[in-house]
Coordinates of C-alpha atoms in Angstrom, one line a residue:
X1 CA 21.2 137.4 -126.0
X2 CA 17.5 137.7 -125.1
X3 CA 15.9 136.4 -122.3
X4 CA 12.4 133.9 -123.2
X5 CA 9.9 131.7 -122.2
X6 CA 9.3 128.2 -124.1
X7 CA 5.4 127.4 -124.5
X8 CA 5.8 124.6 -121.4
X9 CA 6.6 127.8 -119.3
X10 CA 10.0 126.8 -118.6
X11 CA 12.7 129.6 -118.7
X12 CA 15.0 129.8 -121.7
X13 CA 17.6 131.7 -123.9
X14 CA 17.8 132.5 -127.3
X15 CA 21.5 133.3 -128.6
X16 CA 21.8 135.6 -131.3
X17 CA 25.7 134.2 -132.3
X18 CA 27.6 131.0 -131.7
X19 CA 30.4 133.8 -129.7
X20 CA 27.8 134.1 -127.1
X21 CA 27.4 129.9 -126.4
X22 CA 31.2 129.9 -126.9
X23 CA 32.0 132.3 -124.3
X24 CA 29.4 130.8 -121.5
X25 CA 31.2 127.9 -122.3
X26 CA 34.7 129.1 -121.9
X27 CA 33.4 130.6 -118.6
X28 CA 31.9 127.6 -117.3
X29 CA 34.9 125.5 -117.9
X30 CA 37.2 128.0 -116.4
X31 CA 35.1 127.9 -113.4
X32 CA 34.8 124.1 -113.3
X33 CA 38.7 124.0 -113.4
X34 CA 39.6 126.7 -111.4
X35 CA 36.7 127.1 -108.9
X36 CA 34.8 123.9 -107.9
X37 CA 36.3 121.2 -105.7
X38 CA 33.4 119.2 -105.3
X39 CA 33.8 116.2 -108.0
X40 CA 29.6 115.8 -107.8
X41 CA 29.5 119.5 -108.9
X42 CA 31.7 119.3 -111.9
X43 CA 30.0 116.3 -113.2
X44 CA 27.1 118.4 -113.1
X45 CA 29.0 121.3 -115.0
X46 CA 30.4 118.9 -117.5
X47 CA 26.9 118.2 -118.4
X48 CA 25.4 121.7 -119.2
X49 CA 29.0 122.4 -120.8
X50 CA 27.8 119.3 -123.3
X51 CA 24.1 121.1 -123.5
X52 CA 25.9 124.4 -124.6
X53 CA 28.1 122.3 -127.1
X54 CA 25.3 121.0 -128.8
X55 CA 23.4 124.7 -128.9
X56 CA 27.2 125.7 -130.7
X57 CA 27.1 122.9 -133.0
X58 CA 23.9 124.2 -134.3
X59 CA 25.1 127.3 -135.2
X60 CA 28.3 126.2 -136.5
X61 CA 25.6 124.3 -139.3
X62 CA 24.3 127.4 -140.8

């Protein structure tokens, strides 16, 4: 995983292997289960857990 910068200046990360997405995503959920007990909070989970699906499905297309 390496750490970049997308031309707007915004922070961003570039996975090397859909294991990496998969297992930010396993973590996430576990945490969202397991951890948070504020319902706003996990809405807001559930959503980057459906950002990191997409970045999966695009390696899943190679």
């Amino acid at each position: 995983m390496k750490q970049t910068t997308a031309p707007d200046t915004r922070p961003a990360i570039a996975f090397d292997t859909g294991t990496e997405v998969k297992t930010i995503m396993d973590a996430l959920r576990a945490y969202r289960v397991y951890e948070v007990t504020d319902e706003e909070n996990k809405e807001y989970i559930r959503k980057i857990e459906d950002q990191f699906e997409l970045v999966l499905k695009m390696f899943l297309k190679k």
